[in-house]
CSV table of C-alpha atoms and ligand atoms in Angstrom, one decimal:
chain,number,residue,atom,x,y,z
A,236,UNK,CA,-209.2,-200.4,23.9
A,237,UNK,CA,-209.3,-196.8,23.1
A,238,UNK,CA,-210.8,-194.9,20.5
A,239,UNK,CA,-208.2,-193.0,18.4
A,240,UNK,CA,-210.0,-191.4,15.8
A,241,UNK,CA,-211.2,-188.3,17.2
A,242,UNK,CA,-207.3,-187.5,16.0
A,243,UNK,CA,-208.7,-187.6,13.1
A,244,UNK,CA,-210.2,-184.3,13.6
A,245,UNK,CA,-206.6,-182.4,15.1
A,246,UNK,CA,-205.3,-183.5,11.1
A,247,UNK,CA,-208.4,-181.5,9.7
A,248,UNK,CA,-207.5,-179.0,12.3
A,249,UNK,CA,-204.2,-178.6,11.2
A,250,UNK,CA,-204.6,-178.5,7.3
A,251,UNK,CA,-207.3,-175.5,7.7
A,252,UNK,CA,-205.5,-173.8,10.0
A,253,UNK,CA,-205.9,-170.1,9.5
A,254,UNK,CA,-202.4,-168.8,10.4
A,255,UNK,CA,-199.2,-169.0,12.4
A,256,UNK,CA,-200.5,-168.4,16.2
A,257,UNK,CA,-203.1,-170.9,15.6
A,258,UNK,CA,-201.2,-173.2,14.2
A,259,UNK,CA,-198.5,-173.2,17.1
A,260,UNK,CA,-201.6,-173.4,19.4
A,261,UNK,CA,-203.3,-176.6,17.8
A,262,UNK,CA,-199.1,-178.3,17.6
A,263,UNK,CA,-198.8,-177.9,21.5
A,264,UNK,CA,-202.3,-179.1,22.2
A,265,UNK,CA,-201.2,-182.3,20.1
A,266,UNK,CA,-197.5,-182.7,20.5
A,267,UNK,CA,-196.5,-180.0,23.4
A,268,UNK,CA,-196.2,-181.7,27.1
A,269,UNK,CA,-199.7,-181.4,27.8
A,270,UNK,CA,-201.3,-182.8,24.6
A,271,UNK,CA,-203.6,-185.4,23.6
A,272,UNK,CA,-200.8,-187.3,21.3
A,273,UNK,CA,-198.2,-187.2,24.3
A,274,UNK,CA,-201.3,-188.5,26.9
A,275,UNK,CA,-201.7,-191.1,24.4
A,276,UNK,CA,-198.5,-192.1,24.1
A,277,UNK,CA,-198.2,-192.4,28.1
A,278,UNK,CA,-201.5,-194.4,27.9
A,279,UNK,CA,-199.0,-197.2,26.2
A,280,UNK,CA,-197.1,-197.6,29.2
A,281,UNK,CA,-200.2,-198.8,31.1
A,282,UNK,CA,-201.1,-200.8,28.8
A,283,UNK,CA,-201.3,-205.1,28.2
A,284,UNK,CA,-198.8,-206.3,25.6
A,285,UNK,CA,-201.5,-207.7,22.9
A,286,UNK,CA,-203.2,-204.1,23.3
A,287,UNK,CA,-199.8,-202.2,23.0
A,288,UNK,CA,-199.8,-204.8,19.7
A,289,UNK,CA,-202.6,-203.0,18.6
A,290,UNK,CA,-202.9,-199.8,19.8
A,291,UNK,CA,-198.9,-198.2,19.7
A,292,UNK,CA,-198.3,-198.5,16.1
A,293,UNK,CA,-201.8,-196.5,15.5
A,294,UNK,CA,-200.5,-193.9,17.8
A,295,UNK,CA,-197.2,-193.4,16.5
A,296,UNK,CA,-198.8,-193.2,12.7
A,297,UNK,CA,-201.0,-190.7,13.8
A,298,UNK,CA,-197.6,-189.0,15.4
A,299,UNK,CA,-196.2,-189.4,11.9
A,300,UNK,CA,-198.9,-188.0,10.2
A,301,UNK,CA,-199.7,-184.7,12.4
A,302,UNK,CA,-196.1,-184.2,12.8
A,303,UNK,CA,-196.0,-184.1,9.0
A,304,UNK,CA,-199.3,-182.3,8.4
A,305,UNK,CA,-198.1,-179.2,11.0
A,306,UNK,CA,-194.9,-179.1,9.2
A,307,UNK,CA,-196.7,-178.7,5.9
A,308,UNK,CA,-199.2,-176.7,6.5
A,309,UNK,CA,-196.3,-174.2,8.5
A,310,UNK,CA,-194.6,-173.9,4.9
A,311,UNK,CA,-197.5,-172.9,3.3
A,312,UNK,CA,-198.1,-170.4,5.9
A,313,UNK,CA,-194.6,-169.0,5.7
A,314,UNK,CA,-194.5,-168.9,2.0
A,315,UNK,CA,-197.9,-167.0,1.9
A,316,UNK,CA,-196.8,-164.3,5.0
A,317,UNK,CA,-193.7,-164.0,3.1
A,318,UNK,CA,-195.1,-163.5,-0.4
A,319,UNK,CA,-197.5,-160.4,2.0
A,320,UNK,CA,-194.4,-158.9,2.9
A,321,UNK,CA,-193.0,-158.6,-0.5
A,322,UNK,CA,-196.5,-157.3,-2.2
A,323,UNK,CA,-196.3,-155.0,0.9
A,324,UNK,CA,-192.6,-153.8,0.1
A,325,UNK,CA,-192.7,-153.5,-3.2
A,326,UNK,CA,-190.7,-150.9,-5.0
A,327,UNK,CA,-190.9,-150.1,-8.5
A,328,UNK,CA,-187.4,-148.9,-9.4
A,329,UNK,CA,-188.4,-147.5,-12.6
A,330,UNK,CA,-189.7,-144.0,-11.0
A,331,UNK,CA,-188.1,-141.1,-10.7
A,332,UNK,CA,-186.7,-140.4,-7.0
A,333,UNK,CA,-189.0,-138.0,-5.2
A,334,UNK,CA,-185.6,-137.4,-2.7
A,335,UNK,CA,-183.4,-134.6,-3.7
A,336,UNK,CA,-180.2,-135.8,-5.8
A,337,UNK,CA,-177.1,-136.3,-2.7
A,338,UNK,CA,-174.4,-135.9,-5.6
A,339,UNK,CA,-173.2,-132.6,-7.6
A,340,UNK,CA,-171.5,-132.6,-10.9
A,341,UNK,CA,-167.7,-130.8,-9.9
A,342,UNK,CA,-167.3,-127.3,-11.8
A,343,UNK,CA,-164.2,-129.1,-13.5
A,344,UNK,CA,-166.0,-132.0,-14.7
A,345,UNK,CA,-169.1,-129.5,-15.9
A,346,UNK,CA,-166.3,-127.3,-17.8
A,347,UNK,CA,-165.2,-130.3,-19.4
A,348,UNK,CA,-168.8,-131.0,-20.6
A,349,UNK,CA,-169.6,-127.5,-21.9
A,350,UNK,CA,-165.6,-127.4,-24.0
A,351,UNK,CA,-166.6,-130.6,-25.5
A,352,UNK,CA,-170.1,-129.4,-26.5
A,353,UNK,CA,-168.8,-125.8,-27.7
A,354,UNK,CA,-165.8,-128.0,-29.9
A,355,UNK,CA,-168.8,-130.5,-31.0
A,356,UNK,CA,-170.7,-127.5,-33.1
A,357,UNK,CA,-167.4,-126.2,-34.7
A,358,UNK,CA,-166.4,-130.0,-35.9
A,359,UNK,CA,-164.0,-131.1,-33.0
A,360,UNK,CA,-163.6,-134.5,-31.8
A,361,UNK,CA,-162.2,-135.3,-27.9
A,362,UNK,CA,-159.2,-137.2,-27.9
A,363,UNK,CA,-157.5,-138.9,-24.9
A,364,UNK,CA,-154.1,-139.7,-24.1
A,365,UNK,CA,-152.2,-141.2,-21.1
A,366,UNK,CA,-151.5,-139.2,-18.0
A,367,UNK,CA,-148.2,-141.8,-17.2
A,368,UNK,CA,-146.5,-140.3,-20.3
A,369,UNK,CA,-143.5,-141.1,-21.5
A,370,UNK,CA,-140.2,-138.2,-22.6
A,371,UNK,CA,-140.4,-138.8,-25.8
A,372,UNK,CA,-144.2,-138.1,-26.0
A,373,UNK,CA,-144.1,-135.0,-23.8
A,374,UNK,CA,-140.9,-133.1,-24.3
A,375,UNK,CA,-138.7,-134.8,-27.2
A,376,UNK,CA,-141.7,-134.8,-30.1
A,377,UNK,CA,-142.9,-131.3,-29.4
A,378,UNK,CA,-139.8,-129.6,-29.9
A,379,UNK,CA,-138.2,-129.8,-26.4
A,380,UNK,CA,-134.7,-131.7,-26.8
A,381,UNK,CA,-132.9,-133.3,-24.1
A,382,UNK,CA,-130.7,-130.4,-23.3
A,383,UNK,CA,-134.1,-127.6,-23.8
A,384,UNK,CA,-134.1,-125.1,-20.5
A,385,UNK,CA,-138.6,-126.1,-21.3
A,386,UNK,CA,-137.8,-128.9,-19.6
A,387,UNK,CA,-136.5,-127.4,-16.6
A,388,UNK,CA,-139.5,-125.2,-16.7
A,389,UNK,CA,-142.1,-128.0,-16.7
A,390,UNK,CA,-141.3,-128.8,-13.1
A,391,UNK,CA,-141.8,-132.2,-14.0
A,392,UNK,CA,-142.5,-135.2,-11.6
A,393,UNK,CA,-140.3,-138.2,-13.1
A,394,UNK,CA,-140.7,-141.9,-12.0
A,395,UNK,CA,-138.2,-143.7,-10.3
A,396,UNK,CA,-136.2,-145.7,-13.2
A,397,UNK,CA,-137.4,-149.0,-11.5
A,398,UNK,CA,-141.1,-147.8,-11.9
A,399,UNK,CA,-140.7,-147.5,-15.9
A,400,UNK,CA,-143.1,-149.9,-17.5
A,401,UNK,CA,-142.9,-151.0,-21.1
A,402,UNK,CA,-144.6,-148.8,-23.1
A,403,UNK,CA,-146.6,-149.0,-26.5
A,404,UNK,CA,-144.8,-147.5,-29.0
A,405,UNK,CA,-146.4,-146.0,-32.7
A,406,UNK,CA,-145.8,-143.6,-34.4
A,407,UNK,CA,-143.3,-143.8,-37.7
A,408,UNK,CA,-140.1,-145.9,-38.1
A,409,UNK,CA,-138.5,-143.7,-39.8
A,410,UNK,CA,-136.2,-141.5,-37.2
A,411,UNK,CA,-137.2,-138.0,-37.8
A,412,UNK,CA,-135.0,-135.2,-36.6
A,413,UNK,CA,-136.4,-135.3,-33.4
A,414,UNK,CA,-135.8,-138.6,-33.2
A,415,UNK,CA,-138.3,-141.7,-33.0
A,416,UNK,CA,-141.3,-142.8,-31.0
A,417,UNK,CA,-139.8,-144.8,-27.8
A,418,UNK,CA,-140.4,-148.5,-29.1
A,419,UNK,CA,-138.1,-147.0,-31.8
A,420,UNK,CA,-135.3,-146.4,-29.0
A,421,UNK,CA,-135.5,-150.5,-28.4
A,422,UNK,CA,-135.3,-149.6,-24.6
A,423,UNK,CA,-137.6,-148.7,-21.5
A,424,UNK,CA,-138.2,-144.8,-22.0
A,425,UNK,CA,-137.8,-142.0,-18.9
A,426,UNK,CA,-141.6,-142.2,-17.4
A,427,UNK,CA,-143.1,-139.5,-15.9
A,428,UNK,CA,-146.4,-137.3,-15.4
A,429,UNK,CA,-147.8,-135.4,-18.1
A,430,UNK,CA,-147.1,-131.9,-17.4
A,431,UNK,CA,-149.4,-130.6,-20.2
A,432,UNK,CA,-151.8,-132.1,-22.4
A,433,UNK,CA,-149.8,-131.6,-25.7
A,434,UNK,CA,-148.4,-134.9,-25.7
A,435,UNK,CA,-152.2,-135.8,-27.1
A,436,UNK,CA,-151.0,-133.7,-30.2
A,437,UNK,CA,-148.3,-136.3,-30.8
A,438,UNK,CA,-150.9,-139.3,-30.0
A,439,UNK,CA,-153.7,-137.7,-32.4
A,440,UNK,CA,-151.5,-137.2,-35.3
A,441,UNK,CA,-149.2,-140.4,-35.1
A,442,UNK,CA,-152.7,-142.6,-34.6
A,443,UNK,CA,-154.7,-140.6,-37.1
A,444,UNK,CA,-154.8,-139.3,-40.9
A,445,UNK,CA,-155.4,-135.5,-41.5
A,446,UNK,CA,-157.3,-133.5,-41.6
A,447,UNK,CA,-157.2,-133.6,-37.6
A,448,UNK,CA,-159.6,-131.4,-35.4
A,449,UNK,CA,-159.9,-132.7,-31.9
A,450,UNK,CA,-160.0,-131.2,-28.2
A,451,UNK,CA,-158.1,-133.2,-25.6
A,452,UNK,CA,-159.4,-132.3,-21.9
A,453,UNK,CA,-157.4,-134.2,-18.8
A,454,UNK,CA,-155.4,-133.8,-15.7
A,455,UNK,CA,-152.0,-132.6,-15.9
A,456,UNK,CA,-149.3,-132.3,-13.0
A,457,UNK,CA,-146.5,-129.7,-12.4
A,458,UNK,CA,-144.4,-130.0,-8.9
A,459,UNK,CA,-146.1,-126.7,-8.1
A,460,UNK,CA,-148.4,-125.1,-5.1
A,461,UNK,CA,-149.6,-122.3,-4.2
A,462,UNK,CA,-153.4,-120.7,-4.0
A,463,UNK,CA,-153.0,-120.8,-7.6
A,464,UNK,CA,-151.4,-123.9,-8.7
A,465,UNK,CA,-151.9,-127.1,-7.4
A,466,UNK,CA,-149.7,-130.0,-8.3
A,467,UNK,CA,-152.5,-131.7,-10.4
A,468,UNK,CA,-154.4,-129.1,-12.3
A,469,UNK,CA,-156.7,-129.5,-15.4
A,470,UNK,CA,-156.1,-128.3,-19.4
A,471,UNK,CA,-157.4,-128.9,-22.5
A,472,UNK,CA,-155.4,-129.2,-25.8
A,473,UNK,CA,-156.9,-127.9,-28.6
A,474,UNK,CA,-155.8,-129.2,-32.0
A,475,UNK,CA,-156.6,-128.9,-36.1
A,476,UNK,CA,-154.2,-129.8,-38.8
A,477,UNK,CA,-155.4,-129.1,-42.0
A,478,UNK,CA,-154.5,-127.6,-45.4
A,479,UNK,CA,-153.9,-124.1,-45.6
A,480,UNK,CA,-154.6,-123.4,-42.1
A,481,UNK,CA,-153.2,-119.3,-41.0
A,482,UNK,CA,-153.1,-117.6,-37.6
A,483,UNK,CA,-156.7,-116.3,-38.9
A,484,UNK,CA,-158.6,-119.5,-38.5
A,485,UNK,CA,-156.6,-119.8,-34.9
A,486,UNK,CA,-158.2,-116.2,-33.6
A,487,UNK,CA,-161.7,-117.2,-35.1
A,488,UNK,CA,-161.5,-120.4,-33.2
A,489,UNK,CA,-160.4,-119.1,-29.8
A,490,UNK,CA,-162.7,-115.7,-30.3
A,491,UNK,CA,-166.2,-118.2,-31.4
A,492,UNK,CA,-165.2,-120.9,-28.3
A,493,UNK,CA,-164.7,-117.9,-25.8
A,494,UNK,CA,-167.9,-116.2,-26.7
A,495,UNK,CA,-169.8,-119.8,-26.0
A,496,UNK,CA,-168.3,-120.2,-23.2
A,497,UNK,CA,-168.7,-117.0,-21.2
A,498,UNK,CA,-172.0,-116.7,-22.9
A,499,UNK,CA,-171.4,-113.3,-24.0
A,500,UNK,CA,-170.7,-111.3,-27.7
A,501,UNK,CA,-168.3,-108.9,-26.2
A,502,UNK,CA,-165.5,-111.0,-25.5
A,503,UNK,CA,-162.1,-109.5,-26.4
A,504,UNK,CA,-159.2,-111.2,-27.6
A,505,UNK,CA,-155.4,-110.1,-27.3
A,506,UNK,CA,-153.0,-112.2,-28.9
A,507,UNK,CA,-149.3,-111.1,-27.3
A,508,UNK,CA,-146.1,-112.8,-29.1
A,509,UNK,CA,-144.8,-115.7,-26.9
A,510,UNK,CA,-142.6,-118.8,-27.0
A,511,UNK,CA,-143.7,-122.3,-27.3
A,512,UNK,CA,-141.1,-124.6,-28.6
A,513,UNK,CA,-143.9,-126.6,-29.9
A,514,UNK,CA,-145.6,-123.8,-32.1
A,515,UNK,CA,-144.3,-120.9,-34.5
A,516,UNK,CA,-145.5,-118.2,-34.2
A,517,UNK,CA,-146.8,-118.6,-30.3
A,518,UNK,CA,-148.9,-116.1,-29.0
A,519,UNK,CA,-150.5,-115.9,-25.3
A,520,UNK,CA,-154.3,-115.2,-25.5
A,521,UNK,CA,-155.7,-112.6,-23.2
A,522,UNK,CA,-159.5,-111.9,-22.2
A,523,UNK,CA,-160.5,-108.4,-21.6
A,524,UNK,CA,-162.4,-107.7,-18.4
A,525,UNK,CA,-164.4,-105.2,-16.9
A,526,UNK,CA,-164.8,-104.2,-13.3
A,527,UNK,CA,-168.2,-104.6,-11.8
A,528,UNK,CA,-168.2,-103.6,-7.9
A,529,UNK,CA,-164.6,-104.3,-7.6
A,530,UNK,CA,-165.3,-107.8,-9.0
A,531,UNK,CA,-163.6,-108.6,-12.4
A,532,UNK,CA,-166.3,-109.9,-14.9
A,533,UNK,CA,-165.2,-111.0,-18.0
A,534,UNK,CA,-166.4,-109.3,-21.0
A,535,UNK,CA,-165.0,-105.8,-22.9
A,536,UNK,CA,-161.6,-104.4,-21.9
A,537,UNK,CA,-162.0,-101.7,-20.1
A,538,UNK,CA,-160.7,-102.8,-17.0
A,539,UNK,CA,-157.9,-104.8,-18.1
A,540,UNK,CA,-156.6,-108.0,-19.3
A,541,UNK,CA,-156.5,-111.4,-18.5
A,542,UNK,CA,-154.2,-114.3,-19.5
A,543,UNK,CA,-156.6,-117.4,-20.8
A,544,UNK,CA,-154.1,-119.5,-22.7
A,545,UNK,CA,-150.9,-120.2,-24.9
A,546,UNK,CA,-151.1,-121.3,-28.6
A,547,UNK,CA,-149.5,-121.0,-32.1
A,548,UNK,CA,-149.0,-122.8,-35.4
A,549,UNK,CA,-147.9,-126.2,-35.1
A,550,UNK,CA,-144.2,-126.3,-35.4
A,551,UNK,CA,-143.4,-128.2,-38.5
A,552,UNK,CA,-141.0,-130.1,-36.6
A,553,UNK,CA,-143.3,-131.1,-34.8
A,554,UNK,CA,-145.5,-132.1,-37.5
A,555,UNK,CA,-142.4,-134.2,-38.7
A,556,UNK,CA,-141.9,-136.0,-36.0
A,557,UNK,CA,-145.0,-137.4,-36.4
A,558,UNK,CA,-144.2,-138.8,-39.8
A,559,UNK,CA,-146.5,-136.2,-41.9
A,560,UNK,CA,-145.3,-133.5,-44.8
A,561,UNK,CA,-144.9,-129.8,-43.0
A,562,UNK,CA,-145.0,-128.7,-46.4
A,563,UNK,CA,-148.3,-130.5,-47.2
A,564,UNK,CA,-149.6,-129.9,-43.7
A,565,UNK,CA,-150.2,-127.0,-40.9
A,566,UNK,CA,-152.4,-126.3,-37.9
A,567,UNK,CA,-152.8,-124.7,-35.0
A,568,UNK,CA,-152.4,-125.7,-31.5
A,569,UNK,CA,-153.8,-124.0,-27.8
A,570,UNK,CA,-153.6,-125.1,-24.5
A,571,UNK,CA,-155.6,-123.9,-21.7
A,572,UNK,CA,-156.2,-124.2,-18.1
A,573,UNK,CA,-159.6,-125.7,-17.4
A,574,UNK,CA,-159.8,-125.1,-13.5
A,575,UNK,CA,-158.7,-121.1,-14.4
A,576,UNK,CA,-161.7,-121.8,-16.6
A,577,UNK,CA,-163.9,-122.9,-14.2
A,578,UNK,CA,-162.9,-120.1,-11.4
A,579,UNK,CA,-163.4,-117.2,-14.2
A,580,UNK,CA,-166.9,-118.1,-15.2
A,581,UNK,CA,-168.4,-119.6,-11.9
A,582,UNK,CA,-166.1,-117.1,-9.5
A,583,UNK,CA,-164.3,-119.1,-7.3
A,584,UNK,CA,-161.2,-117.4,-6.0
A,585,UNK,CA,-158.9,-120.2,-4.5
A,586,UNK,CA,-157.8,-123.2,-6.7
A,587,UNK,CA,-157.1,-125.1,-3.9
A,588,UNK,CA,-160.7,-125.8,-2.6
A,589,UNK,CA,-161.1,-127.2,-5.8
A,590,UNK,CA,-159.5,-130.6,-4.6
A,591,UNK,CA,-159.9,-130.5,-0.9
A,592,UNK,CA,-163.7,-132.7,-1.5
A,593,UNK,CA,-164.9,-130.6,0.9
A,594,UNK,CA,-168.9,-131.3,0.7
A,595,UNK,CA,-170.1,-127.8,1.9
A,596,UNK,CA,-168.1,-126.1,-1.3
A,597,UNK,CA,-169.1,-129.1,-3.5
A,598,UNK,CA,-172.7,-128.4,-2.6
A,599,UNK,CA,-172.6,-124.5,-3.2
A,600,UNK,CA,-170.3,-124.6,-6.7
A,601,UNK,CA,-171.4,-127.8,-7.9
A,602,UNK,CA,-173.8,-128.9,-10.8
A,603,UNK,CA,-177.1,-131.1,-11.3
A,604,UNK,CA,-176.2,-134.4,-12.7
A,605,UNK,CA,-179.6,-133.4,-14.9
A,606,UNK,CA,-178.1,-130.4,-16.1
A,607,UNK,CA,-176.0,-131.7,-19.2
A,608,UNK,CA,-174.9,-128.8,-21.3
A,609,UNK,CA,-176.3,-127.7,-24.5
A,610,UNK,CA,-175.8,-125.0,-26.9
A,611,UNK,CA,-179.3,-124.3,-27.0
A,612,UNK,CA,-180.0,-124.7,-23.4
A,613,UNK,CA,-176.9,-122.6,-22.7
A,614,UNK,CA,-173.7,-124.0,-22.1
A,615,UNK,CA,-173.7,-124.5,-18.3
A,616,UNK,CA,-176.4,-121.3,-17.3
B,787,LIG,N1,-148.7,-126.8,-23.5
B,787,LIG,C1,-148.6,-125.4,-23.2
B,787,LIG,C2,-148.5,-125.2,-21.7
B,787,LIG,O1,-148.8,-126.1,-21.0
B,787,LIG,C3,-149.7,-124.7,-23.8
B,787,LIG,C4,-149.8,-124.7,-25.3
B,787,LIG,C5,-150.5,-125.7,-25.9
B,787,LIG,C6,-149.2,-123.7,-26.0
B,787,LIG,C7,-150.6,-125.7,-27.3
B,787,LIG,C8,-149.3,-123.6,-27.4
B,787,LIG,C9,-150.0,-124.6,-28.0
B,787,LIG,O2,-148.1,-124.2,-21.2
């Protein structure tokens, strides 16, 4: 009969097997085509029936039970290669990138950051409001009737009446002379895109008490283009109502934002009578300029002037409409272009490559993510 248990020693084999190549090495010497378990098994085939008896389930238990062991002893060995790899790879995601930062902050969006820091310091909250506006918000409220020839001004992009959604309506249920909020009309209202960000005005003061001092920054759209006007520009609204509030606390405002924001004390302001059906009196605010190697640089007058923005005291129609007192309260109102903004201080001369995501320009004109404006670090320098 023969004498099986020098398997014994391929099991001890097997279980102190150092790695992966040796381990496939010891399996075919046992198992492959060649091995001793396979020459063992043929053995049976020669053998008498009262030794296969004996002998054949001894063999296939010690099949069983290297089979097994090879299998077992392969996990641990994968687990413990794979458990290498990882201490190998590891990353600790907590330090700071050593590669430069791929993204830029876009001027707009950097502008945006230094208006709402500048309005921060002088008490000025940011307020948002929907660019999917509805007529009543963005023409009726702010003094612009129906029949107004502002409207036809505004170049306005309408939606389809089939696109109209339901809107939210607030604001107060008493009907005002220029009329009620459009819940108040019972029926879907004329949609359309913002054209300016005044209809925030209405929002702030229908959703809040006075006294009211906010900034309102967002897109706005005009059906307009050229290389200065693109159908989706920027603006910011500004906004107080208050007691007692005069034309002299409007100038001060502009004059202390403008200063901040071209970083420079001699900033010049011309207020020239306008129209805005929204404010009275309105006045268009100009920037003087100088001329530095042909270049116009913002700062004195002596090379001319510069339109910045439109403002004015808030119409007190306009403050009616939004359910308050005119008598009780005033304010002031401006409304600027932020991309003009941007191409004055960071001198840029076409709007257009402003929105044409073209990486080369973003890369030259664009802003650090880690450079988050401060007054004291200088709003954007
Ligand atoms: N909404 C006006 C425009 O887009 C600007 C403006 C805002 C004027 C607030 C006066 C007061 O032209």
């Amino acid at each position: 009969m023969s004498d099986l248990t020098y398997l014994e020693s391929y099991l001890h084999q097997v279980d102190a097997a150092p790695d992966l190549t040796a381990l496939e090495v010891l399996r075919v010497a046992v198992l492959g085509k060649q091995g001793v378990l396979t020459a063992e098994l043929k053995k049976l085939g020669q053998m008498t029936a009262e030794e296969r008896v004996v002998i054949g389930p001894l063999v296939h238990q010690y099949r069983a039970e290297l089979t097994s062991a090879i299998a077992t002893r392969k996990a641990a060995l994968d687990a413990a290669a794979l458990d290498a790899r990882l201490a190998g790879e590891r990353l600790d995601m907590t330090l700071p990138v050593d590669a430069p930062l791929a993204g830029t902050i876009h001027p707009v969006s950097q502008v945006m950051d230094e208006l709402a820091e500048i309005f921060a310091d002088l008490g000025f909250a940011v307020a948002t409001g929907p660019e999917i506006e509805d007529d009543w918000h963005n023409f009726t409220a702010l003094n612009i009737p129906e029949s107004h020839p502002a409207r036809a001004m505004h170049d306005t992009f309408y939606f389809e009446p089939q696109a109209r959604t339901a809107r939210d309506g607030q604001g107060p249920s008493s009907d005002g002379e220029l009329g009620s909020p459009p819940a108040g009309l019972g029926s879907s209202p004329r949609m359309l895109l913002r054209t300016h960000t005044s209809p925030v005005q209405i929002r702030t003061m229908l959703a809040q008490k006075p006294p009211i001092r906010i900034i309102a920054p967002g897109r706005t759209y005009r059906s307009d283009s050229d290389a200065t006007h693109t159908p989706m520009f920027h603006q910011v609204e500004g906004l107080v109502i208050d007691k007692g509030i005069t034309l002299g606390h409007l100038k001060w405002t502009l004059e202390t934002f403008l200063k901040a924001f071209f970083e420079r004390d001699d900033i010049v302001l011309r207020l020239r009578p306008s129209y805005f059906p929204f404010t009275e009196p309105s006045a268009e605010v100009d920037v003087g300029y100088t001329l530095e190697k042909g270049k116009r640089v913002i700062g004195g007058s002596g090379g001319g002037w510069m339109e910045v923005l439109g403002s004015g005291m808030v119409h007190p129609r306009v403050i009616a409409a939004c359910g308050l007192d005119p008598d009780e309260w005033q304010g002031f109102a401006f409304g600027c272009g932020i991309d003009r903004l941007a191409m004055l201080k960071y001198g840029m001369d076409d709007l257009r490559a402003f929105f044409d995501g073209d990486i080369r320009w973003l890369k030259h004109y664009g802003f650090s993510a880690l450079d988050v404006p401060t007054l004291s670090g200088g709003v954007g320098a």
